[in-house]
PDB file of C-alpha atoms and ligand atoms in Angstrom:
ATOM      1  CA  MET A1144     -21.962  25.787  14.562  1.00  0.00           C
ATOM      2  CA  GLN A1145     -19.335  22.900  13.837  1.00  0.00           C
ATOM      3  CA  LEU A1146     -20.004  21.505  10.790  1.00  0.00           C
ATOM      4  CA  PRO A1147     -20.405  17.163  11.257  1.00  0.00           C
ATOM      5  CA  PHE A1148     -17.239  15.157   9.978  1.00  0.00           C
ATOM      6  CA  PRO A1149     -14.985  18.488  10.447  1.00  0.00           C
ATOM      7  CA  ILE A1150     -11.894  18.199   8.807  1.00  0.00           C
ATOM      8  CA  ALA A1151      -8.911  16.655  10.688  1.00  0.00           C
ATOM      9  CA  GLU A1152      -6.435  19.610  12.255  1.00  0.00           C
ATOM     10  CA  ALA A1153      -2.878  19.277  11.743  1.00  0.00           C
ATOM     11  CA  PRO A1154      -0.825  16.949  14.262  1.00  0.00           C
ATOM     12  CA  ASP A1155       0.819  18.570  17.410  1.00  0.00           C
ATOM     13  CA  ASP A1156       4.731  18.166  17.112  1.00  0.00           C
ATOM     14  CA  HIS A1157       4.683  15.136  19.131  1.00  0.00           C
ATOM     15  CA  MET A1158       1.903  13.731  16.870  1.00  0.00           C
ATOM     16  CA  ARG A1159       4.101  14.181  14.287  1.00  0.00           C
ATOM     17  CA  GLU A1160       7.868  13.147  15.193  1.00  0.00           C
ATOM     18  CA  ALA A1161       5.762  10.149  15.851  1.00  0.00           C
ATOM     19  CA  GLY A1162       4.048   9.953  12.529  1.00  0.00           C
ATOM     20  CA  ARG A1163       7.777  11.035  11.073  1.00  0.00           C
ATOM     21  CA  LEU A1164       9.226   7.777  12.873  1.00  0.00           C
ATOM     22  CA  LEU A1165       6.639   5.301  11.391  1.00  0.00           C
ATOM     23  CA  PHE A1166       7.267   5.443   8.576  1.00  0.00           C
ATOM     24  CA  ALA A1167      10.820   6.493   8.854  1.00  0.00           C
ATOM     25  CA  GLY A1168      11.600   2.843   9.437  1.00  0.00           C
ATOM     26  CA  GLU A1169      11.269  -0.341   7.404  1.00  0.00           C
ATOM     27  CA  THR A1170       8.865  -0.398   4.675  1.00  0.00           C
ATOM     28  CA  ASP A1171       8.382  -3.426   2.823  1.00  0.00           C
ATOM     29  CA  PHE A1172       6.214  -5.075   0.676  1.00  0.00           C
ATOM     30  CA  VAL A1173       5.312  -7.904   2.270  1.00  0.00           C
ATOM     31  CA  LYS A1174       2.700  -9.481   0.108  1.00  0.00           C
ATOM     32  CA  GLY A1175      -0.281  -9.849  -2.411  1.00  0.00           C
ATOM     33  CA  VAL A1176      -3.042 -12.113  -0.878  1.00  0.00           C
ATOM     34  CA  VAL A1177      -6.205 -13.827  -3.311  1.00  0.00           C
ATOM     35  CA  ALA A1178      -7.690 -15.432  -0.337  1.00  0.00           C
ATOM     36  CA  MET A1179      -7.958 -15.242   3.642  1.00  0.00           C
ATOM     37  CA  ALA A1180      -5.633 -18.459   3.778  1.00  0.00           C
ATOM     38  CA  GLY A1181      -2.778 -16.602   2.820  1.00  0.00           C
ATOM     39  CA  LEU A1182      -3.051 -13.298   5.037  1.00  0.00           C
ATOM     40  CA  PRO A1183      -0.097 -13.029   7.603  1.00  0.00           C
ATOM     41  CA  ASP A1184      -0.213 -13.823  11.316  1.00  0.00           C
ATOM     42  CA  ALA A1185      -2.415 -11.371  12.621  1.00  0.00           C
ATOM     43  CA  ASP A1186       0.304  -9.748  15.257  1.00  0.00           C
ATOM     44  CA  ARG A1187       0.343  -6.170  14.864  1.00  0.00           C
ATOM     45  CA  PRO A1188      -2.485  -3.450  14.156  1.00  0.00           C
ATOM     46  CA  GLU A1189      -3.685  -2.911  11.088  1.00  0.00           C
ATOM     47  CA  VAL A1190      -5.182   0.067   8.992  1.00  0.00           C
ATOM     48  CA  CYS A1191      -6.092  -0.339   5.095  1.00  0.00           C
ATOM     49  CA  PHE A1192      -7.366   1.691   2.103  1.00  0.00           C
ATOM     50  CA  ALA A1193     -10.251   1.351   0.350  1.00  0.00           C
ATOM     51  CA  GLY A1194     -11.765   2.773  -2.500  1.00  0.00           C
ATOM     52  CA  ARG A1195     -12.928   3.114  -5.740  1.00  0.00           C
ATOM     53  CA  SER A1196     -10.427   2.228  -8.662  1.00  0.00           C
ATOM     54  CA  ASN A1197      -8.133   5.023  -9.259  1.00  0.00           C
ATOM     55  CA  VAL A1198      -9.368   7.352  -6.871  1.00  0.00           C
ATOM     56  CA  GLY A1199      -5.520   7.471  -5.770  1.00  0.00           C
ATOM     57  CA  LYS A1200      -5.291   4.543  -2.548  1.00  0.00           C
ATOM     58  CA  SER A1201      -1.601   2.672  -3.603  1.00  0.00           C
ATOM     59  CA  THR A1202      -0.711   6.453  -4.728  1.00  0.00           C
ATOM     60  CA  LEU A1203      -1.280   7.790  -0.969  1.00  0.00           C
ATOM     61  CA  ILE A1204       0.787   4.585   0.047  1.00  0.00           C
ATOM     62  CA  ASN A1205       3.674   5.380  -1.683  1.00  0.00           C
ATOM     63  CA  ALA A1206       3.394   8.870  -0.235  1.00  0.00           C
ATOM     64  CA  LEU A1207       2.988   7.826   3.106  1.00  0.00           C
ATOM     65  CA  THR A1208       6.251   5.980   3.001  1.00  0.00           C
ATOM     66  CA  GLY A1209       8.357   8.386   0.296  1.00  0.00           C
ATOM     67  CA  ARG A1210       8.929   5.474  -1.815  1.00  0.00           C
ATOM     68  CA  LYS A1211       7.549   6.141  -4.907  1.00  0.00           C
ATOM     69  CA  GLY A1212       7.086   2.434  -6.542  1.00  0.00           C
ATOM     70  CA  LEU A1213       6.010   0.371  -3.192  1.00  0.00           C
ATOM     71  CA  ALA A1214       2.591   0.073  -3.799  1.00  0.00           C
ATOM     72  CA  ARG A1215       1.795   0.030  -7.764  1.00  0.00           C
ATOM     73  CA  ALA A1216       0.398   2.925  -8.979  1.00  0.00           C
ATOM     74  CA  SER A1217      -1.087   3.193 -12.514  1.00  0.00           C
ATOM     75  CA  ASN A1218      -3.365   5.364 -14.597  1.00  0.00           C
ATOM     76  CA  THR A1219      -5.242   1.700 -15.727  1.00  0.00           C
ATOM     77  CA  PRO A1220      -8.094   1.501 -13.204  1.00  0.00           C
ATOM     78  CA  GLY A1221      -8.584  -2.172 -11.359  1.00  0.00           C
ATOM     79  CA  ARG A1222      -4.748  -2.530 -11.428  1.00  0.00           C
ATOM     80  CA  THR A1223      -4.439  -3.979  -7.631  1.00  0.00           C
ATOM     81  CA  GLN A1224      -6.292  -6.920  -7.657  1.00  0.00           C
ATOM     82  CA  GLU A1225      -5.142  -8.437  -4.748  1.00  0.00           C
ATOM     83  CA  ILE A1226      -4.992  -7.405  -0.699  1.00  0.00           C
ATOM     84  CA  ASN A1227      -1.551  -5.864  -0.537  1.00  0.00           C
ATOM     85  CA  PHE A1228       0.098  -5.549   2.615  1.00  0.00           C
ATOM     86  CA  PHE A1229       3.162  -3.529   3.463  1.00  0.00           C
ATOM     87  CA  THR A1230       4.554  -2.966   6.642  1.00  0.00           C
ATOM     88  CA  ALA A1231       4.840   0.378   8.621  1.00  0.00           C
ATOM     89  CA  GLY A1232       8.352   0.024  10.910  1.00  0.00           C
ATOM     90  CA  ASP A1233       7.979  -3.210  12.427  1.00  0.00           C
ATOM     91  CA  SER A1234       4.680  -2.023  14.557  1.00  0.00           C
ATOM     92  CA  HIS A1235       1.909  -1.943  12.092  1.00  0.00           C
ATOM     93  CA  TYR A1236       0.802  -2.946   8.759  1.00  0.00           C
ATOM     94  CA  ILE A1237      -0.438  -1.164   5.872  1.00  0.00           C
ATOM     95  CA  VAL A1238      -3.146  -2.569   3.644  1.00  0.00           C
ATOM     96  CA  ASP A1239      -3.803  -1.612   0.266  1.00  0.00           C
ATOM     97  CA  LEU A1240      -7.150  -3.063  -1.058  1.00  0.00           C
ATOM     98  CA  PRO A1241      -7.875  -3.461  -4.788  1.00  0.00           C
ATOM     99  CA  GLY A1242     -10.129  -0.986  -6.392  1.00  0.00           C
ATOM    100  CA  TYR A1243     -13.843  -1.176  -6.515  1.00  0.00           C
ATOM    101  CA  GLY A1244     -16.430   0.131  -8.609  1.00  0.00           C
ATOM    102  CA  PHE A1245     -14.508   0.063 -12.096  1.00  0.00           C
ATOM    103  CA  ALA A1246     -16.662  -0.965 -15.015  1.00  0.00           C
ATOM    104  CA  ASN A1247     -15.575  -3.788 -17.979  1.00  0.00           C
ATOM    105  CA  ALA A1248     -14.064  -6.528 -15.216  1.00  0.00           C
ATOM    106  CA  PRO A1249     -15.623  -9.984 -16.132  1.00  0.00           C
ATOM    107  CA  ILE A1250     -19.031 -10.180 -13.107  1.00  0.00           C
ATOM    108  CA  ALA A1251     -17.302 -13.452 -12.051  1.00  0.00           C
ATOM    109  CA  VAL A1252     -13.805 -11.864 -11.187  1.00  0.00           C
ATOM    110  CA  VAL A1253     -15.823  -8.943  -9.036  1.00  0.00           C
ATOM    111  CA  GLU A1254     -17.592 -11.593  -7.679  1.00  0.00           C
ATOM    112  CA  LYS A1255     -14.790 -13.088  -6.320  1.00  0.00           C
ATOM    113  CA  TRP A1256     -12.835 -10.310  -5.020  1.00  0.00           C
ATOM    114  CA  GLN A1257     -16.275  -8.992  -3.241  1.00  0.00           C
ATOM    115  CA  ARG A1258     -16.093 -12.364  -1.360  1.00  0.00           C
ATOM    116  CA  LEU A1259     -12.599 -11.977   0.008  1.00  0.00           C
ATOM    117  CA  LEU A1260     -13.292  -8.029   0.627  1.00  0.00           C
ATOM    118  CA  ARG A1261     -16.087  -9.438   2.789  1.00  0.00           C
ATOM    119  CA  ALA A1262     -14.238 -11.781   4.718  1.00  0.00           C
ATOM    120  CA  TYR A1263     -11.013  -9.591   4.993  1.00  0.00           C
ATOM    121  CA  LEU A1264     -12.952  -6.987   6.358  1.00  0.00           C
ATOM    122  CA  ALA A1265     -15.503  -8.460   8.353  1.00  0.00           C
ATOM    123  CA  GLY A1266     -13.076 -11.310   9.945  1.00  0.00           C
ATOM    124  CA  ARG A1267      -9.723  -9.795  10.537  1.00  0.00           C
ATOM    125  CA  GLN A1268      -8.857  -9.338  14.055  1.00  0.00           C
ATOM    126  CA  THR A1269      -5.979  -6.579  13.972  1.00  0.00           C
ATOM    127  CA  LEU A1270      -8.083  -4.556  11.796  1.00  0.00           C
ATOM    128  CA  ARG A1271      -8.142  -1.346  13.392  1.00  0.00           C
ATOM    129  CA  ARG A1272      -9.608   1.539  10.614  1.00  0.00           C
ATOM    130  CA  ALA A1273     -10.315   1.520   7.058  1.00  0.00           C
ATOM    131  CA  PHE A1274      -9.890   4.430   5.352  1.00  0.00           C
ATOM    132  CA  VAL A1275     -11.960   5.315   2.732  1.00  0.00           C
ATOM    133  CA  LEU A1276     -11.074   7.315  -0.071  1.00  0.00           C
ATOM    134  CA  VAL A1277     -13.188   9.594  -1.786  1.00  0.00           C
ATOM    135  CA  ASP A1278     -11.766  11.800  -5.223  1.00  0.00           C
ATOM    136  CA  ALA A1279     -12.446  15.337  -3.555  1.00  0.00           C
ATOM    137  CA  ARG A1280     -13.720  16.529  -7.224  1.00  0.00           C
ATOM    138  CA  HIS A1281     -16.627  14.361  -6.686  1.00  0.00           C
ATOM    139  CA  GLY A1282     -17.441  13.414  -2.803  1.00  0.00           C
ATOM    140  CA  ALA A1283     -18.921   9.652  -2.065  1.00  0.00           C
ATOM    141  CA  LYS A1284     -20.694   7.638  -4.594  1.00  0.00           C
ATOM    142  CA  ALA A1285     -22.955   4.875  -4.158  1.00  0.00           C
ATOM    143  CA  VAL A1286     -20.228   2.446  -4.555  1.00  0.00           C
ATOM    144  CA  ASP A1287     -18.909   4.154  -1.991  1.00  0.00           C
ATOM    145  CA  GLU A1288     -21.640   4.123   0.237  1.00  0.00           C
ATOM    146  CA  GLU A1289     -21.426  -0.089  -0.413  1.00  0.00           C
ATOM    147  CA  ILE A1290     -18.596  -0.207   1.037  1.00  0.00           C
ATOM    148  CA  MET A1291     -19.399   2.212   3.975  1.00  0.00           C
ATOM    149  CA  SER A1292     -22.201  -0.073   4.599  1.00  0.00           C
ATOM    150  CA  LEU A1293     -19.905  -3.602   4.542  1.00  0.00           C
ATOM    151  CA  LEU A1294     -17.339  -1.616   7.095  1.00  0.00           C
ATOM    152  CA  ASP A1295     -20.659  -0.859   8.969  1.00  0.00           C
ATOM    153  CA  ARG A1296     -21.770  -4.418   9.034  1.00  0.00           C
ATOM    154  CA  ALA A1297     -18.782  -5.431  10.362  1.00  0.00           C
ATOM    155  CA  ALA A1298     -18.120  -2.984  12.975  1.00  0.00           C
ATOM    156  CA  VAL A1299     -14.615  -1.835  11.281  1.00  0.00           C
ATOM    157  CA  THR A1300     -14.385   1.826  11.968  1.00  0.00           C
ATOM    158  CA  PHE A1301     -14.120   4.223   8.734  1.00  0.00           C
ATOM    159  CA  GLN A1302     -12.136   7.455   8.522  1.00  0.00           C
ATOM    160  CA  CYS A1303     -12.660   9.155   5.140  1.00  0.00           C
ATOM    161  CA  VAL A1304      -9.926  10.253   3.484  1.00  0.00           C
ATOM    162  CA  MET A1305     -10.624  13.093   0.401  1.00  0.00           C
ATOM    163  CA  THR A1306      -7.701  12.580  -2.191  1.00  0.00           C
ATOM    164  CA  LYS A1307      -6.585  14.584  -5.187  1.00  0.00           C
ATOM    165  CA  THR A1308      -7.368  17.817  -3.237  1.00  0.00           C
ATOM    166  CA  ASP A1309      -4.932  19.302  -5.658  1.00  0.00           C
ATOM    167  CA  LYS A1310      -7.322  18.623  -8.795  1.00  0.00           C
ATOM    168  CA  VAL A1311     -10.442  20.544  -7.772  1.00  0.00           C
ATOM    169  CA  LYS A1312     -11.123  24.088  -7.669  1.00  0.00           C
ATOM    170  CA  LYS A1313     -12.596  25.500  -4.161  1.00  0.00           C
ATOM    171  CA  ASP A1314     -16.745  25.461  -5.488  1.00  0.00           C
ATOM    172  CA  ASP A1315     -16.489  21.758  -6.599  1.00  0.00           C
ATOM    173  CA  LEU A1316     -14.667  20.712  -3.019  1.00  0.00           C
ATOM    174  CA  ASP A1317     -17.533  22.609  -1.109  1.00  0.00           C
ATOM    175  CA  SER A1318     -20.427  20.407  -3.373  1.00  0.00           C
ATOM    176  CA  ALA A1319     -18.394  17.357  -3.318  1.00  0.00           C
ATOM    177  CA  MET A1320     -17.518  17.953   1.048  1.00  0.00           C
ATOM    178  CA  GLU A1321     -21.233  18.752   1.588  1.00  0.00           C
ATOM    179  CA  ILE A1322     -22.264  14.937  -0.504  1.00  0.00           C
ATOM    180  CA  THR A1323     -19.624  13.227   1.446  1.00  0.00           C
ATOM    181  CA  ARG A1324     -20.577  14.038   4.922  1.00  0.00           C
ATOM    182  CA  ALA A1325     -24.618  14.045   3.942  1.00  0.00           C
ATOM    183  CA  ALA A1326     -23.558   9.911   3.244  1.00  0.00           C
ATOM    184  CA  LEU A1327     -20.912   9.886   6.174  1.00  0.00           C
ATOM    185  CA  ALA A1328     -23.946  11.287   8.351  1.00  0.00           C
ATOM    186  CA  LYS A1329     -25.842   7.776   7.177  1.00  0.00           C
ATOM    187  CA  HIS A1330     -23.261   5.626   8.586  1.00  0.00           C
ATOM    188  CA  PRO A1331     -23.151   4.657  12.022  1.00  0.00           C
ATOM    189  CA  ALA A1332     -19.073   3.183  11.963  1.00  0.00           C
ATOM    190  CA  ALA A1333     -17.557   6.457  10.569  1.00  0.00           C
ATOM    191  CA  TYR A1334     -15.099   7.968  12.562  1.00  0.00           C
ATOM    192  CA  PRO A1335     -16.208  11.759  12.982  1.00  0.00           C
ATOM    193  CA  GLU A1336     -13.452  13.595  10.812  1.00  0.00           C
ATOM    194  CA  ILE A1337     -12.709  13.714   7.572  1.00  0.00           C
ATOM    195  CA  ILE A1338      -8.658  14.225   6.216  1.00  0.00           C
ATOM    196  CA  MET A1339      -7.810  16.090   3.273  1.00  0.00           C
ATOM    197  CA  THR A1340      -5.005  14.775   0.777  1.00  0.00           C
ATOM    198  CA  SER A1341      -3.249  15.440  -2.203  1.00  0.00           C
ATOM    199  CA  SER A1342      -0.539  12.906  -2.543  1.00  0.00           C
ATOM    200  CA  GLU A1343       0.831  15.619  -5.641  1.00  0.00           C
ATOM    201  CA  LYS A1344       1.190  17.718  -2.972  1.00  0.00           C
ATOM    202  CA  GLY A1345       1.972  16.136  -0.250  1.00  0.00           C
ATOM    203  CA  GLU A1346      -1.333  18.002   1.438  1.00  0.00           C
ATOM    204  CA  GLY A1347      -2.305  15.689   4.674  1.00  0.00           C
ATOM    205  CA  ILE A1348       0.491  13.131   4.616  1.00  0.00           C
ATOM    206  CA  GLU A1349       1.967  14.334   8.144  1.00  0.00           C
ATOM    207  CA  THR A1350      -1.868  14.351   9.452  1.00  0.00           C
ATOM    208  CA  LEU A1351      -2.142  10.827   8.090  1.00  0.00           C
ATOM    209  CA  ARG A1352       1.365   9.743   8.965  1.00  0.00           C
ATOM    210  CA  ALA A1353       0.070  10.872  12.655  1.00  0.00           C
ATOM    211  CA  ILE A1354      -3.251   9.671  12.329  1.00  0.00           C
ATOM    212  CA  ILE A1355      -2.204   5.756  11.630  1.00  0.00           C
ATOM    213  CA  ALA A1356       1.055   6.060  14.401  1.00  0.00           C
ATOM    214  CA  GLY A1357      -1.780   6.813  17.385  1.00  0.00           C
ATOM    215  CA  ILE A1358      -3.810   3.341  16.049  1.00  0.00           C
ATOM    216  CA  ASP A1359      -2.615   0.996  18.454  1.00  0.00           C
TER     217      ASP A1359
HETATM  218  P1  GTP B1285      -6.462   1.228  -8.371  1.00  0.00           P
HETATM  219  O1  GTP B1285      -5.373   0.565  -7.521  1.00  0.00           O
HETATM  220  O2  GTP B1285      -6.676   0.440 -10.141  1.00  0.00           O
HETATM  221  O3  GTP B1285      -7.499   0.625  -7.684  1.00  0.00           O
HETATM  222  O4  GTP B1285      -6.435   2.805  -8.496  1.00  0.00           O
HETATM  223  P2  GTP B1285      -5.808   3.039  -7.241  1.00  0.00           P
HETATM  224  O5  GTP B1285      -6.695   3.740  -6.415  1.00  0.00           O
HETATM  225  O6  GTP B1285      -4.774   2.894  -6.453  1.00  0.00           O
HETATM  226  O7  GTP B1285      -5.184   4.921  -7.828  1.00  0.00           O
HETATM  227  P3  GTP B1285      -3.789   4.833  -8.193  1.00  0.00           P
HETATM  228  O8  GTP B1285      -2.860   5.210  -6.543  1.00  0.00           O
HETATM  229  O9  GTP B1285      -3.330   4.102  -8.954  1.00  0.00           O
HETATM  230  O10 GTP B1285      -3.927   6.250  -8.621  1.00  0.00           O
HETATM  231  C1  GTP B1285      -4.395   6.632  -9.918  1.00  0.00           C
HETATM  232  C2  GTP B1285      -4.030   7.580 -10.660  1.00  0.00           C
HETATM  233  O11 GTP B1285      -4.407   9.176 -10.128  1.00  0.00           O
HETATM  234  C3  GTP B1285      -2.752   7.671 -11.062  1.00  0.00           C
HETATM  235  O12 GTP B1285      -2.152   8.621 -12.148  1.00  0.00           O
HETATM  236  C4  GTP B1285      -1.794   8.756  -9.829  1.00  0.00           C
HETATM  237  O13 GTP B1285      -0.988   9.430 -10.370  1.00  0.00           O
HETATM  238  C5  GTP B1285      -3.128   9.578  -9.428  1.00  0.00           C
HETATM  239  N1  GTP B1285      -3.323  10.650  -8.244  1.00  0.00           N
HETATM  240  C6  GTP B1285      -3.302  10.042  -7.149  1.00  0.00           C
HETATM  241  N2  GTP B1285      -3.229  10.706  -5.989  1.00  0.00           N
HETATM  242  C7  GTP B1285      -3.353  11.523  -6.581  1.00  0.00           C
HETATM  243  C8  GTP B1285      -3.414  13.306  -6.335  1.00  0.00           C
HETATM  244  O14 GTP B1285      -3.336  13.459  -5.072  1.00  0.00           O
HETATM  245  N3  GTP B1285      -3.208  14.273  -7.123  1.00  0.00           N
HETATM  246  C9  GTP B1285      -3.275  14.298  -8.633  1.00  0.00           C
HETATM  247  N4  GTP B1285      -3.405  15.540  -9.320  1.00  0.00           N
HETATM  248  N5  GTP B1285      -3.204  12.712  -8.854  1.00  0.00           N
HETATM  249  C10 GTP B1285      -3.078  11.873  -8.215  1.00  0.00           C
HETATM  250 MG1   MG B1286      -3.863   0.757  -6.324  1.00  0.00          MG
END
């Protein structure tokens, strides 16, 4: 029996090439946005990366674009505080969202960006898909389900991406996948396929590039 939420297969040659070409084009930082009024023109398909602070969003964007310093990645959780826009060629926007679930942030700061996040997810016409990143060592947590519920309500399709697979042992991965699949099953906006990635080892990068190239 096929498990619900199977792991995405490697792309065929045609899609792999489409993904390669997309990210071989100019990739640039466009701007960091702190209010809806600051969003760039909604003139092309857009995908965003959401996930807990420190899950590896910025590092994954760097791996996709092949540019190490493009999206800031750091050991300091909560470093990405703005909605950061990048171009992939001239055809797509790639969006790095601030991490959620970080402790120690002042409540006023958290509330301010939650409002912005909600407004962005619900109101961005050209947002085609959200990638919700989940740490492969732990699986989906309550805060991840909160964002999934937000995406359900906003009717934004989201696809789960497991990160840091290089850091997990097989048994731990199996239980993390079980937890994650059970969480996804509760969310109507969940895309029925999971992407396994390691930005460190390059796992899943071609697959993710091809998937983004296929979104228009
Ligand atoms: P915020 O911007 O705070 O929300 O965090 P983020 O989700 O952008 O995480 P970031 O990309 O900054 O990565 C956090 C830490 O995880 C960094 O030290 C990365 O080097 C590390 N990391 C990210 N991806 C991987 C991976 O695939 N494997 C390993 N081993 N480490 C990773
Ligand atoms: Mg970041």
